[in-house]
GROMACS .gro file of C-alpha atoms in nm:
model
  340
    1MET     CA    1   8.831 -19.328  13.252
    2SER     CA    2   8.859 -18.954  13.265
    3THR     CA    3   8.702 -18.744  12.993
    4GLU     CA    4   8.861 -18.426  13.122
    5SER     CA    5   9.211 -18.507  12.993
    6SER     CA    6   9.340 -18.358  12.671
    7PRO     CA    7   9.258 -18.538  12.344
    8GLY     CA    8   9.486 -18.833  12.287
    9SER     CA    9   9.616 -18.857  12.645
   10ALA     CA   10   9.368 -19.126  12.756
   11LYS     CA   11   9.360 -19.446  12.555
   12MET     CA   12   9.116 -19.727  12.483
   13LYS     CA   13   9.114 -20.033  12.263
   14ALA     CA   14   8.937 -20.006  11.929
   15ILE     CA   15   8.924 -20.194  11.601
   16ASN     CA   16   9.120 -20.017  11.329
   17ILE     CA   17   9.182 -20.089  10.962
   18ARG     CA   18   9.540 -20.132  10.844
   19ASN     CA   19   9.617 -19.880  10.570
   20ASP     CA   20   9.266 -19.734  10.626
   21THR     CA   21   9.093 -19.970  10.379
   22GLY     CA   22   9.119 -20.337  10.296
   23PRO     CA   23   8.976 -20.689  10.328
   24ALA     CA   24   8.846 -20.839  10.650
   25GLU     CA   25   9.202 -20.940  10.742
   26ALA     CA   26   9.291 -20.569  10.764
   27LEU     CA   27   9.087 -20.534  11.084
   28PHE     CA   28   9.286 -20.541  11.408
   29LEU     CA   29   9.269 -20.432  11.771
   30ASN     CA   30   9.469 -20.119  11.840
   31GLU     CA   31   9.495 -19.832  12.086
   32SER     CA   32   9.296 -19.516  12.009
   33PRO     CA   33   9.220 -19.197  12.202
   34ILE     CA   34   8.909 -19.209  12.418
   35PRO     CA   35   8.658 -18.972  12.257
   36ILE     CA   36   8.580 -18.660  12.455
   37PRO     CA   37   8.204 -18.599  12.438
   38LYS     CA   38   8.057 -18.263  12.348
   39ASP     CA   39   7.806 -18.100  12.581
   40SER     CA   40   7.522 -18.264  12.386
   41GLN     CA   41   7.677 -18.610  12.403
   42VAL     CA   42   7.709 -18.906  12.636
   43LEU     CA   43   8.019 -19.123  12.665
   44VAL     CA   44   7.924 -19.492  12.676
   45LYS     CA   45   8.143 -19.784  12.777
   46VAL     CA   46   8.051 -20.037  12.509
   47LYS     CA   47   7.941 -20.389  12.600
   48ALA     CA   48   7.834 -20.509  12.254
   49PHE     CA   49   7.804 -20.374  11.901
   50GLY     CA   50   7.624 -20.485  11.586
   51LEU     CA   51   7.767 -20.541  11.240
   52ASN     CA   52   7.602 -20.388  10.935
   53ARG     CA   53   7.661 -20.423  10.563
   54MET     CA   54   7.768 -20.060  10.548
   55ASP     CA   55   8.064 -20.161  10.768
   56LEU     CA   56   8.187 -20.389  10.490
   57SER     CA   57   8.156 -20.110  10.234
   58GLN     CA   58   8.327 -19.858  10.462
   59ARG     CA   59   8.611 -20.102  10.533
   60LEU     CA   60   8.666 -20.131  10.156
   61GLY     CA   61   8.655 -19.755  10.110
   62ASN     CA   62   8.328 -19.766   9.916
   63TYR     CA   63   8.095 -19.588  10.160
   64PRO     CA   64   8.037 -19.211  10.181
   65VAL     CA   65   8.113 -19.165  10.549
   66PRO     CA   66   7.947 -18.866  10.719
   67PRO     CA   67   8.197 -18.614  10.859
   68GLN     CA   68   8.109 -18.685  11.222
   69ALA     CA   69   8.170 -19.060  11.186
   70GLY     CA   70   8.545 -19.072  11.246
   71ASN     CA   71   8.765 -19.358  11.127
   72ILE     CA   72   8.635 -19.633  11.361
   73LEU     CA   73   8.358 -19.854  11.224
   74GLY     CA   74   8.025 -19.924  11.390
   75VAL     CA   75   7.691 -19.744  11.420
   76GLU     CA   76   7.502 -19.937  11.692
   77PHE     CA   77   7.592 -20.054  12.039
   78SER     CA   78   7.483 -20.125  12.395
   79GLY     CA   79   7.670 -20.030  12.710
   80VAL     CA   80   7.692 -19.831  13.031
   81VAL     CA   81   7.694 -19.452  13.066
   82GLU     CA   82   8.043 -19.337  13.158
   83HIS     CA   83   8.008 -18.959  13.134
   84VAL     CA   84   7.721 -18.717  13.063
   85GLY     CA   85   7.772 -18.390  12.875
   86ARG     CA   86   7.667 -18.066  13.041
   87GLY     CA   87   7.374 -18.021  12.804
   88VAL     CA   88   7.225 -18.365  12.877
   89THR     CA   89   7.140 -18.303  13.240
   90GLY     CA   90   6.850 -18.511  13.368
   91LYS     CA   91   6.807 -18.750  13.078
   92PHE     CA   92   7.089 -18.995  13.150
   93LYS     CA   93   7.299 -19.075  13.455
   94VAL     CA   94   7.640 -19.233  13.497
   95GLY     CA   95   7.603 -19.609  13.542
   96GLU     CA   96   7.276 -19.647  13.350
   97GLU     CA   97   7.241 -19.923  13.091
   98VAL     CA   98   7.176 -19.785  12.742
   99PHE     CA   99   7.179 -19.868  12.373
  100GLY     CA  100   7.172 -19.650  12.068
  101LEU     CA  101   7.270 -19.529  11.726
  102THR     CA  102   7.580 -19.331  11.635
  103TYR     CA  103   7.743 -19.204  11.317
  104GLY     CA  104   8.051 -19.420  11.382
  105GLY     CA  105   8.294 -19.539  11.646
  106ALA     CA  106   8.104 -19.831  11.801
  107TYR     CA  107   8.384 -20.085  11.737
  108ALA     CA  108   8.558 -19.957  12.049
  109GLU     CA  109   8.563 -19.971  12.428
  110CYS     CA  110   8.400 -19.627  12.443
  111VAL     CA  111   8.183 -19.426  12.208
  112ALA     CA  112   8.058 -19.067  12.228
  113VAL     CA  113   7.698 -19.043  12.108
  114GLU     CA  114   7.438 -18.770  12.076
  115ALA     CA  115   7.193 -18.801  12.365
  116GLY     CA  116   6.897 -18.785  12.127
  117THR     CA  117   6.983 -19.120  11.969
  118LEU     CA  118   7.057 -19.294  12.298
  119MET     CA  119   6.793 -19.502  12.474
  120HIS     CA  120   6.760 -19.669  12.812
  121LYS     CA  121   6.806 -20.044  12.778
  122PRO     CA  122   6.499 -20.241  12.889
  123ASN     CA  123   6.580 -20.480  13.171
  124GLY     CA  124   6.454 -20.780  12.975
  125LEU     CA  125   6.704 -20.737  12.692
  126SER     CA  126   7.060 -20.869  12.700
  127TRP     CA  127   7.353 -20.657  12.588
  128GLU     CA  128   7.363 -20.856  12.264
  129GLU     CA  129   6.991 -20.814  12.197
  130ALA     CA  130   6.998 -20.441  12.266
  131ALA     CA  131   7.296 -20.391  12.033
  132SER     CA  132   7.108 -20.572  11.754
  133ILE     CA  133   6.820 -20.323  11.749
  134PRO     CA  134   6.905 -19.963  11.656
  135GLU     CA  135   7.019 -19.966  11.293
  136ALA     CA  136   6.788 -20.237  11.159
  137TRP     CA  137   6.471 -20.146  11.344
  138MET     CA  138   6.507 -19.772  11.298
  139THR     CA  139   6.586 -19.815  10.927
  140ALA     CA  140   6.274 -20.031  10.886
  141THR     CA  141   6.068 -19.778  11.083
  142GLN     CA  142   6.199 -19.498  10.862
  143ALA     CA  143   6.124 -19.692  10.540
  144LEU     CA  144   5.761 -19.744  10.642
  145ARG     CA  145   5.720 -19.376  10.727
  146ILE     CA  146   5.867 -19.266  10.394
  147ALA     CA  147   5.637 -19.508  10.210
  148ASN     CA  148   5.331 -19.369  10.392
  149PHE     CA  149   5.250 -19.719  10.510
  150CYS     CA  150   4.920 -19.770  10.688
  151ALA     CA  151   4.679 -20.050  10.771
  152GLY     CA  152   4.524 -20.216  10.470
  153LYS     CA  153   4.824 -20.185  10.238
  154THR     CA  154   5.027 -20.467  10.085
  155ILE     CA  155   5.406 -20.466  10.099
  156MET     CA  156   5.706 -20.666   9.982
  157TRP     CA  157   6.043 -20.673  10.156
  158HIS     CA  158   6.337 -20.788   9.945
  159ALA     CA  159   6.626 -20.961  10.127
  160GLY     CA  160   6.366 -21.101  10.365
  161ALA     CA  161   6.615 -21.260  10.605
  162SER     CA  162   6.824 -20.944  10.640
  163SER     CA  163   6.807 -20.760  10.970
  164VAL     CA  164   6.614 -20.465  10.826
  165SER     CA  165   6.357 -20.685  10.656
  166ILE     CA  166   6.320 -20.905  10.965
  167ALA     CA  167   6.221 -20.589  11.149
  168GLY     CA  168   6.016 -20.459  10.859
  169ILE     CA  169   5.809 -20.773  10.811
  170GLN     CA  170   5.709 -20.768  11.177
  171LEU     CA  171   5.639 -20.395  11.182
  172SER     CA  172   5.425 -20.428  10.869
  173LEU     CA  173   5.218 -20.709  11.016
  174ALA     CA  174   5.174 -20.524  11.345
  175GLY     CA  175   5.071 -20.215  11.150
  176GLY     CA  176   4.785 -20.394  10.978
  177ALA     CA  177   4.922 -20.486  10.635
  178THR     CA  178   4.678 -20.708  10.446
  179ALA     CA  179   4.966 -20.904  10.292
  180VAL     CA  180   5.342 -20.906  10.350
  181TYR     CA  181   5.568 -21.071  10.092
  182ALA     CA  182   5.942 -21.135  10.096
  183THR     CA  183   6.223 -21.260   9.874
  184ALA     CA  184   6.525 -21.464   9.981
  185GLY     CA  185   6.784 -21.700   9.832
  186SER     CA  186   6.728 -22.032  10.010
  187GLN     CA  187   6.442 -22.250  10.132
  188ASP     CA  188   6.566 -22.212  10.487
  189LYS     CA  189   6.533 -21.833  10.461
  190LEU     CA  190   6.192 -21.859  10.292
  191ASP     CA  191   6.064 -22.081  10.573
  192PHE     CA  192   6.207 -21.839  10.826
  193CYS     CA  193   6.024 -21.544  10.669
  194VAL     CA  194   5.690 -21.727  10.659
  195LYS     CA  195   5.691 -21.963  10.955
  196THR     CA  196   5.893 -21.759  11.205
  197LEU     CA  197   5.818 -21.400  11.107
  198GLY     CA  198   5.467 -21.449  10.970
  199ALA     CA  199   5.508 -21.327  10.612
  200THR     CA  200   5.216 -21.410  10.383
  201ASP     CA  201   5.446 -21.572  10.128
  202ALA     CA  202   5.811 -21.565  10.024
  203PHE     CA  203   5.988 -21.634   9.694
  204ASN     CA  204   6.330 -21.774   9.609
  205TYR     CA  205   6.469 -21.521   9.362
  206LYS     CA  206   6.713 -21.786   9.235
  207GLU     CA  207   6.432 -22.018   9.128
  208LYS     CA  208   6.124 -21.805   9.064
  209ASP     CA  209   6.043 -21.467   8.916
  210PHE     CA  210   5.893 -21.285   9.212
  211SER     CA  211   5.710 -21.047   8.981
  212VAL     CA  212   5.523 -21.340   8.824
  213GLU     CA  213   5.435 -21.478   9.167
  214ILE     CA  214   5.308 -21.142   9.292
  215ASP     CA  215   5.102 -21.100   8.977
  216ARG     CA  216   4.940 -21.438   9.039
  217LEU     CA  217   4.875 -21.385   9.410
  218THR     CA  218   4.728 -21.037   9.367
  219ASN     CA  219   4.528 -21.113   9.053
  220GLY     CA  220   4.732 -20.859   8.863
  221LYS     CA  221   4.684 -20.573   9.107
  222GLY     CA  222   5.040 -20.574   9.243
  223VAL     CA  223   5.163 -20.448   9.578
  224ASP     CA  224   5.138 -20.102   9.728
  225ILE     CA  225   5.493 -20.082   9.867
  226ILE     CA  226   5.824 -20.248   9.783
  227ILE     CA  227   6.131 -20.205  10.003
  228ASP     CA  228   6.437 -20.279   9.792
  229PHE     CA  229   6.806 -20.328   9.869
  230VAL     CA  230   6.904 -20.491   9.538
  231GLY     CA  231   6.892 -20.212   9.280
  232GLN     CA  232   6.920 -20.233   8.904
  233SER     CA  233   6.848 -20.604   8.853
  234TYR     CA  234   6.516 -20.572   9.037
  235LEU     CA  235   6.398 -20.231   8.916
  236GLN     CA  236   6.196 -20.346   8.613
  237LYS     CA  237   6.039 -20.633   8.804
  238ASN     CA  238   5.952 -20.398   9.088
  239LEU     CA  239   5.787 -20.158   8.845
  240ASN     CA  240   5.596 -20.440   8.679
  241ARG     CA  241   5.443 -20.547   9.009
  242MET     CA  242   5.354 -20.212   9.161
  243ALA     CA  243   4.993 -20.129   9.231
  244LYS     CA  244   4.865 -19.790   9.122
  245ASP     CA  245   4.996 -19.505   9.337
  246GLY     CA  246   5.251 -19.744   9.483
  247SER     CA  247   5.594 -19.667   9.625
  248ILE     CA  248   5.935 -19.826   9.581
  249ILE     CA  249   6.173 -19.735   9.863
  250ALA     CA  250   6.536 -19.799   9.764
  251LEU     CA  251   6.766 -19.852  10.061
  252ALA     CA  252   7.066 -19.996   9.874
  253ALA     CA  253   7.180 -20.112   9.530
  254MET     CA  254   7.359 -20.438   9.593
  255SER     CA  255   7.328 -20.555   9.229
  256GLY     CA  256   7.453 -20.224   9.094
  257SER     CA  257   7.336 -19.866   9.067
  258VAL     CA  258   7.319 -19.824   8.689
  259ALA     CA  259   6.992 -19.952   8.541
  260LYS     CA  260   6.982 -19.994   8.162
  261GLU     CA  261   6.690 -20.049   7.923
  262ILE     CA  262   6.420 -19.981   8.180
  263ASP     CA  263   6.063 -19.927   8.060
  264LEU     CA  264   5.965 -19.615   8.252
  265SER     CA  265   5.604 -19.609   8.133
  266ALA     CA  266   5.487 -19.766   8.460
  267PHE     CA  267   5.594 -19.454   8.649
  268VAL     CA  268   5.336 -19.257   8.453
  269ARG     CA  269   5.073 -19.525   8.397
  270LYS     CA  270   5.068 -19.646   8.757
  271ARG     CA  271   5.172 -19.317   8.918
  272VAL     CA  272   5.460 -19.497   9.091
  273ARG     CA  273   5.692 -19.315   9.331
  274LEU     CA  274   6.058 -19.422   9.358
  275GLN     CA  275   6.244 -19.279   9.654
  276GLY     CA  276   6.588 -19.351   9.790
  277SER     CA  277   6.681 -19.319  10.154
  278THR     CA  278   6.958 -19.381  10.404
  279LEU     CA  279   6.960 -19.329  10.779
  280ARG     CA  280   7.326 -19.259  10.847
  281SER     CA  281   7.337 -18.953  10.622
  282ARG     CA  282   7.045 -18.787  10.805
  283ASP     CA  283   7.121 -18.497  11.035
  284GLU     CA  284   7.113 -18.525  11.412
  285ARG     CA  285   6.770 -18.368  11.458
  286TYR     CA  286   6.612 -18.606  11.208
  287GLN     CA  287   6.769 -18.906  11.379
  288GLU     CA  288   6.652 -18.784  11.718
  289ARG     CA  289   6.292 -18.748  11.595
  290LEU     CA  290   6.305 -19.093  11.438
  291CYS     CA  291   6.445 -19.236  11.761
  292ASP     CA  292   6.157 -19.084  11.959
  293HIS     CA  293   5.908 -19.233  11.712
  294PHE     CA  294   6.077 -19.574  11.733
  295VAL     CA  295   6.066 -19.570  12.114
  296GLU     CA  296   5.694 -19.499  12.097
  297VAL     CA  297   5.584 -19.744  11.827
  298ALA     CA  298   5.828 -20.036  11.843
  299LEU     CA  299   6.038 -20.052  12.159
  300PRO     CA  300   5.752 -20.167  12.389
  301SER     CA  301   5.691 -20.471  12.167
  302LEU     CA  302   6.062 -20.547  12.157
  303SER     CA  303   6.083 -20.518  12.534
  304ASN     CA  304   5.794 -20.757  12.603
  305GLY     CA  305   5.893 -21.011  12.339
  306SER     CA  306   5.604 -20.949  12.098
  307PHE     CA  307   5.860 -20.873  11.826
  308LYS     CA  308   6.130 -21.131  11.759
  309LEU     CA  309   6.496 -21.035  11.777
  310CYS     CA  310   6.702 -21.258  11.550
  311ILE     CA  311   7.073 -21.292  11.619
  312GLU     CA  312   7.266 -21.523  11.388
  313ARG     CA  313   7.586 -21.540  11.595
  314VAL     CA  314   7.776 -21.362  11.870
  315PHE     CA  315   8.154 -21.320  11.851
  316SER     CA  316   8.412 -21.179  12.086
  317TRP     CA  317   8.536 -20.862  11.923
  318GLU     CA  318   8.878 -21.026  11.907
  319LYS     CA  319   8.721 -21.241  11.631
  320ILE     CA  320   8.617 -20.940  11.424
  321VAL     CA  321   8.781 -21.076  11.108
  322GLU     CA  322   8.577 -21.395  11.134
  323ALA     CA  323   8.262 -21.193  11.202
  324HIS     CA  324   8.312 -20.979  10.890
  325LYS     CA  325   8.376 -21.287  10.678
  326LEU     CA  326   8.053 -21.443  10.801
  327MET     CA  327   7.860 -21.131  10.698
  328GLU     CA  328   8.031 -21.138  10.358
  329SER     CA  329   7.910 -21.495  10.306
  330ASN     CA  330   7.545 -21.383  10.281
  331GLN     CA  331   7.441 -21.695  10.473
  332THR     CA  332   7.300 -21.526  10.780
  333LYS     CA  333   6.950 -21.467  10.914
  334GLY     CA  334   6.952 -21.162  11.138
  335LYS     CA  335   7.230 -20.982  11.319
  336ILE     CA  336   7.593 -21.059  11.385
  337ILE     CA  337   7.698 -20.916  11.723
  338CYS     CA  338   8.039 -20.865  11.881
  339THR     CA  339   8.091 -20.838  12.256
  340ILE     CA  340   8.367 -20.656  12.440
   0.00000   0.00000   0.00000
């Protein structure tokens, strides 16, 4: 595959969306131009890519896509270096096995990615395992940094069986949390959080009020950190169960973004901090620094098996419609991966 040809002259297969937005059935394999990497980029021949909930939102036209993302879905992948930009000399070589994070374009045979968010694939990880790591584990790493997490703190991860929380629960325990709590929507997921991942306790939000349970388990003190993906329906409960000087880190708003009739007194009384964050909207330098931090603090434990990688199911990318429908079902524990 030559990267020296003019844009559009060399083709690859990629997953496109009919009419640009639509349901899962709108996804289809099509021909697209092979991306021509900039001097700071590496062209990777993709072996596997991971699905993320943002892909569903982007497919429906409901996600604010960064300008460098392009119109092909996918932010994480594993593969083989095909071409190295002139400014990347010495860090990567053609033929090396890599995995990484990109702003978009991973649902394709080739993706051009900034060298700073590309990592060498450890020999002990399969293509599928490597592709399951970047978005979830780096998002969890970022959330802990933003929350000023340190040993001795208590933390709760909502959506405990999601890929980010699977990573976050393990990172919290490894970092010395005194208690790690989780919420989920089925007994199977609760057992997974506690028995497989090691969470201190987990609560079925469909059957119990997690704020009441946290109040009981902490003798009214609450937790130091809450990582939330749910949004408005959890905000008051989160506030009720925060410890003094605690932090709520909002990574999504799956129940809605408009919160009504919220008692804000806890912000003042408990000195609570509420901060939102996303990873994809961060600039390239930020993502590179986060990647370096992740390689230092988490990748060794992923490489040697100390941290668990949880893959729900692997599809051929020709089954992308089925893969998206499975993610939409909210029945998964861990990542959905597609192979090329």
